[in-house]
Coordinates of C-alpha atoms and ligand atoms in Angstrom, one line a residue:
X1 CA 195.2 -186.7 -165.5
X2 CA 198.5 -187.2 -163.8
X3 CA 198.5 -187.2 -160.0
X4 CA 200.3 -184.5 -158.0
X5 CA 203.4 -185.0 -155.9
X6 CA 201.4 -184.4 -152.6
X7 CA 198.9 -187.1 -153.8
X8 CA 201.8 -189.5 -154.4
X9 CA 203.3 -188.6 -151.0
X10 CA 200.0 -189.3 -149.3
X11 CA 199.8 -192.7 -151.1
X12 CA 203.2 -193.6 -149.8
X13 CA 202.1 -192.7 -146.3
X14 CA 199.0 -195.0 -146.6
X15 CA 201.0 -197.8 -148.1
X16 CA 204.0 -197.7 -145.7
X17 CA 202.9 -196.1 -142.4
X18 CA 200.8 -197.5 -139.6
X19 CA 197.6 -195.7 -138.8
X20 CA 198.0 -193.9 -135.4
X21 CA 201.8 -194.1 -135.5
X22 CA 203.2 -190.6 -136.1
X23 CA 206.8 -191.8 -136.3
X24 CA 205.9 -194.3 -139.1
X25 CA 204.3 -191.4 -141.0
X26 CA 207.4 -189.3 -140.7
X27 CA 209.6 -192.2 -141.8
X28 CA 207.4 -193.0 -144.8
X29 CA 207.5 -189.4 -146.0
X30 CA 211.3 -189.2 -145.5
X31 CA 211.8 -192.5 -147.4
X32 CA 209.5 -191.3 -150.2
X33 CA 211.3 -187.9 -150.5
X34 CA 214.8 -189.5 -150.3
X35 CA 214.2 -192.4 -152.7
X36 CA 211.3 -191.4 -154.9
X37 CA 210.6 -187.7 -155.2
X38 CA 212.1 -184.7 -153.4
X39 CA 209.5 -182.5 -151.6
X40 CA 209.8 -179.4 -149.5
X41 CA 209.3 -181.0 -146.0
X42 CA 211.7 -179.8 -143.3
X43 CA 213.0 -183.4 -143.4
X44 CA 214.8 -185.7 -141.0
X45 CA 218.0 -183.8 -140.3
X46 CA 216.5 -180.4 -139.7
X47 CA 213.5 -182.3 -138.2
X48 CA 215.7 -183.5 -135.3
X49 CA 216.6 -179.9 -134.5
X50 CA 212.9 -179.0 -134.6
X51 CA 212.2 -181.9 -132.3
X52 CA 214.8 -180.8 -129.8
X53 CA 213.5 -177.2 -129.7
X54 CA 209.9 -178.4 -129.2
X55 CA 210.9 -180.9 -126.5
X56 CA 212.9 -178.4 -124.6
X57 CA 210.2 -175.7 -124.8
X58 CA 207.2 -178.0 -124.1
X59 CA 204.8 -175.5 -125.7
X60 CA 201.1 -175.2 -125.0
X61 CA 200.3 -173.0 -128.0
X62 CA 202.1 -173.5 -131.3
X63 CA 201.5 -171.7 -134.6
X64 CA 202.9 -173.2 -137.9
X65 CA 203.0 -171.0 -141.0
X66 CA 202.9 -173.3 -144.0
X67 CA 201.5 -176.8 -143.6
X68 CA 202.2 -178.1 -147.1
X69 CA 201.6 -181.9 -146.6
X70 CA 201.7 -181.9 -142.9
X71 CA 205.1 -183.4 -142.3
X72 CA 206.3 -180.8 -139.7
X73 CA 202.8 -180.6 -138.3
X74 CA 203.1 -184.3 -137.4
X75 CA 206.7 -183.9 -136.1
X76 CA 205.6 -181.1 -133.8
X77 CA 202.2 -182.4 -132.7
X78 CA 203.6 -185.9 -131.7
X79 CA 205.8 -184.2 -129.1
X80 CA 203.1 -181.9 -127.6
X81 CA 201.8 -182.6 -124.0
X82 CA 198.1 -183.4 -123.6
X83 CA 195.9 -180.3 -123.9
X84 CA 198.5 -178.5 -126.0
X85 CA 197.4 -177.1 -129.4
X86 CA 199.0 -176.6 -132.8
X87 CA 197.3 -174.2 -135.3
X88 CA 198.7 -174.6 -138.8
X89 CA 198.0 -172.2 -141.7
X90 CA 197.8 -173.5 -145.2
X91 CA 197.0 -171.3 -148.2
X92 CA 196.6 -173.9 -151.0
X93 CA 193.4 -175.9 -150.7
X94 CA 194.9 -178.9 -152.6
X95 CA 197.7 -179.1 -150.1
X96 CA 195.2 -178.8 -147.2
X97 CA 193.3 -181.8 -148.5
X98 CA 196.5 -183.9 -148.4
X99 CA 197.7 -182.5 -145.1
X100 CA 194.4 -183.3 -143.3
X101 CA 194.7 -186.9 -144.4
X102 CA 198.4 -187.2 -143.3
X103 CA 197.5 -185.6 -140.0
X104 CA 194.6 -188.0 -139.5
X105 CA 196.7 -191.0 -140.5
X106 CA 199.2 -190.1 -137.8
X107 CA 196.4 -190.0 -135.3
X108 CA 197.3 -186.6 -133.9
X109 CA 194.3 -184.6 -135.3
X110 CA 193.0 -183.8 -131.8
X111 CA 196.1 -181.6 -131.2
X112 CA 196.0 -179.9 -134.6
X113 CA 193.8 -177.2 -136.1
X114 CA 194.5 -176.8 -139.8
X115 CA 193.2 -173.4 -141.0
X116 CA 192.9 -172.6 -144.7
X117 CA 193.8 -169.1 -145.9
X118 CA 196.5 -166.5 -145.9
X119 CA 198.7 -165.8 -142.8
X120 CA 198.2 -162.1 -143.1
X121 CA 194.4 -162.6 -142.9
X122 CA 194.5 -165.1 -140.1
X123 CA 197.2 -163.7 -137.8
X124 CA 195.1 -160.7 -136.8
X125 CA 192.2 -163.0 -136.0
X126 CA 194.0 -165.5 -133.7
X127 CA 192.7 -163.9 -130.5
X128 CA 189.0 -163.5 -131.3
X129 CA 188.7 -166.6 -133.4
X130 CA 190.8 -169.1 -131.6
X131 CA 190.9 -167.6 -128.1
X132 CA 194.7 -167.5 -128.3
X133 CA 196.4 -164.9 -126.1
X134 CA 200.0 -165.5 -127.1
X135 CA 202.0 -168.3 -128.8
X136 CA 204.8 -170.2 -127.1
X137 CA 206.3 -171.3 -130.4
X138 CA 206.0 -170.2 -134.0
X139 CA 207.4 -172.4 -136.8
X140 CA 207.9 -170.4 -140.0
X141 CA 208.0 -172.5 -143.2
X142 CA 205.8 -170.7 -145.7
X143 CA 206.6 -168.2 -148.4
X144 CA 210.0 -166.9 -147.6
X145 CA 209.1 -163.2 -148.4
X146 CA 206.3 -163.5 -145.9
X147 CA 208.5 -164.4 -142.9
X148 CA 209.4 -160.8 -142.0
X149 CA 206.0 -159.1 -142.6
X150 CA 204.2 -161.8 -140.7
X151 CA 206.7 -161.6 -137.8
X152 CA 206.1 -157.8 -137.6
X153 CA 202.3 -158.5 -137.8
X154 CA 202.5 -161.0 -134.9
X155 CA 204.4 -158.4 -132.9
X156 CA 201.8 -155.8 -133.7
X157 CA 198.9 -158.2 -132.8
X158 CA 200.4 -158.9 -129.4
X159 CA 200.8 -162.6 -130.2
X160 CA 204.4 -162.8 -128.9
X161 CA 205.3 -162.7 -125.2
X162 CA 208.6 -162.6 -123.4
X163 CA 210.2 -166.0 -124.3
X164 CA 208.1 -166.8 -127.3
X165 CA 210.4 -168.8 -129.7
X166 CA 210.3 -168.2 -133.5
X167 CA 211.9 -171.1 -135.4
X168 CA 212.4 -170.4 -139.1
X169 CA 213.2 -173.0 -141.7
X170 CA 215.3 -172.3 -144.9
X171 CA 217.3 -169.3 -143.6
X172 CA 220.1 -170.3 -146.0
X173 CA 218.3 -172.2 -148.8
X174 CA 216.2 -170.7 -150.4
X175 CA 217.1 -168.0 -147.8
X176 CA 215.3 -165.3 -146.0
X177 CA 217.8 -162.5 -145.8
X178 CA 215.5 -159.7 -144.7
X179 CA 214.0 -161.8 -141.9
X180 CA 217.5 -162.9 -140.8
X181 CA 218.9 -159.4 -140.7
X182 CA 215.9 -158.3 -138.7
X183 CA 215.9 -161.0 -135.9
X184 CA 219.7 -160.9 -135.7
X185 CA 219.9 -157.1 -135.3
X186 CA 216.8 -156.3 -133.4
X187 CA 217.1 -155.7 -129.6
X188 CA 213.8 -157.5 -129.3
X189 CA 215.2 -160.9 -130.2
X190 CA 218.0 -163.3 -129.0
X191 CA 218.8 -165.2 -132.2
X192 CA 220.9 -168.3 -133.0
X193 CA 221.6 -170.4 -136.1
X194 CA 221.4 -174.2 -136.2
X195 CA 223.5 -175.2 -139.2
X196 CA 222.1 -178.2 -141.1
X197 CA 221.4 -179.3 -144.7
X198 CA 218.6 -178.7 -147.1
X199 CA 216.1 -181.6 -146.7
X200 CA 217.3 -184.8 -148.4
X201 CA 220.4 -183.0 -150.0
X202 CA 224.0 -182.1 -149.1
X203 CA 223.4 -178.4 -149.7
X204 CA 223.7 -176.2 -146.6
X205 CA 220.6 -174.9 -144.9
X206 CA 219.6 -174.3 -141.3
X207 CA 217.1 -173.1 -138.8
X208 CA 217.2 -169.8 -137.0
X209 CA 215.9 -169.8 -133.4
X210 CA 214.9 -166.4 -132.2
X211 CA 213.5 -165.7 -128.7
X212 CA 211.3 -162.7 -128.4
X213 CA 212.5 -160.5 -125.5
X214 CA 209.4 -158.3 -125.3
Ligands
OZZ1 O1 209.5 -172.4 -150.9 C1 209.5 -173.2 -149.9 N1 208.5 -173.2 -149.0 C2 207.3 -172.4 -149.3 C3 206.2 -173.1 -148.6 C4 205.0 -172.7 -148.8 C5 203.8 -173.4 -148.1 O2 203.2 -172.4 -147.2 C6 201.8 -172.3 -147.6 N2 201.3 -171.0 -147.2 C7 200.6 -170.9 -146.1 C8 200.1 -169.7 -145.6 C9 200.4 -168.5 -146.4 O3 199.9 -167.4 -146.0 C10 201.1 -168.7 -147.5 C11 201.6 -169.9 -148.0 C12 201.8 -172.6 -149.1 O4 200.6 -172.9 -149.6 C13 202.8 -173.8 -149.1 O5 202.1 -175.0 -148.7 C14 210.7 -174.1 -149.7 C15 211.6 -174.3 -150.7 C16 212.6 -175.1 -150.6 N3 213.5 -175.3 -151.6 O6 214.5 -176.0 -151.5 O7 213.3 -174.7 -152.8 C17 212.9 -175.8 -149.4 C18 212.0 -175.6 -148.3 O8 212.2 -176.2 -147.1 C19 210.9 -174.7 -148.4 O9 210.1 -174.5 -147.4
MG2 MG1 211.0 -175.3 -145.6

């Protein structure tokens, strides 16, 4: 039977990237998605904005909602200081199989914990299961209609502290109107928009950075 796109993406990583070199994994995926098959990675243009937010914040505890093939997982983890941890949630077991291999190929698996399941099931368990008090950074890149309910759930579970940064992908395309309205109008957030383009295309898209004020 025909291979899947994530399987072909992983093959491109193994063929063109150097084991243990996260940048080469990122470049191999971007090349594959730009010249072979589009895939829903945050991509190189929005990825640079993600990099700058991570580098400025220097987070110890990061949560990623939506691993997919692990592209943004590698982008974030490669910038984390020693001892920092990234927990990434992936719902689709087939994607998780690919992402684990991409993360391993990049050589950053000791900073990453990939957890399989639904965000609404795992968010309430972060404290008792992973010993997490609060997150310093959350990268939202999963199902767009889950951004808002999961944000309210993280608030309710006390996983956000004064200064926690939420960084949301796709706030224009495909768009997350209810989430955007919430973080831009809530007195609990200071929000700003980083205009960019949908990965590997000329369509507009961007990232919304929202600082939780407590
Ligand atoms: O739809 C998009 N993303 C949905 C991502 C969903 C991912 O999150 C996981 N998940 C993990 C945990 C959960 O609880 C639920 C799902 C899913 O199993 C999937 O791996 C999207 C679409 C476009 N686009 O141009 O069409 C561009 C983008 O950048 C996008 O991110
Ligand atoms: Mg996305």
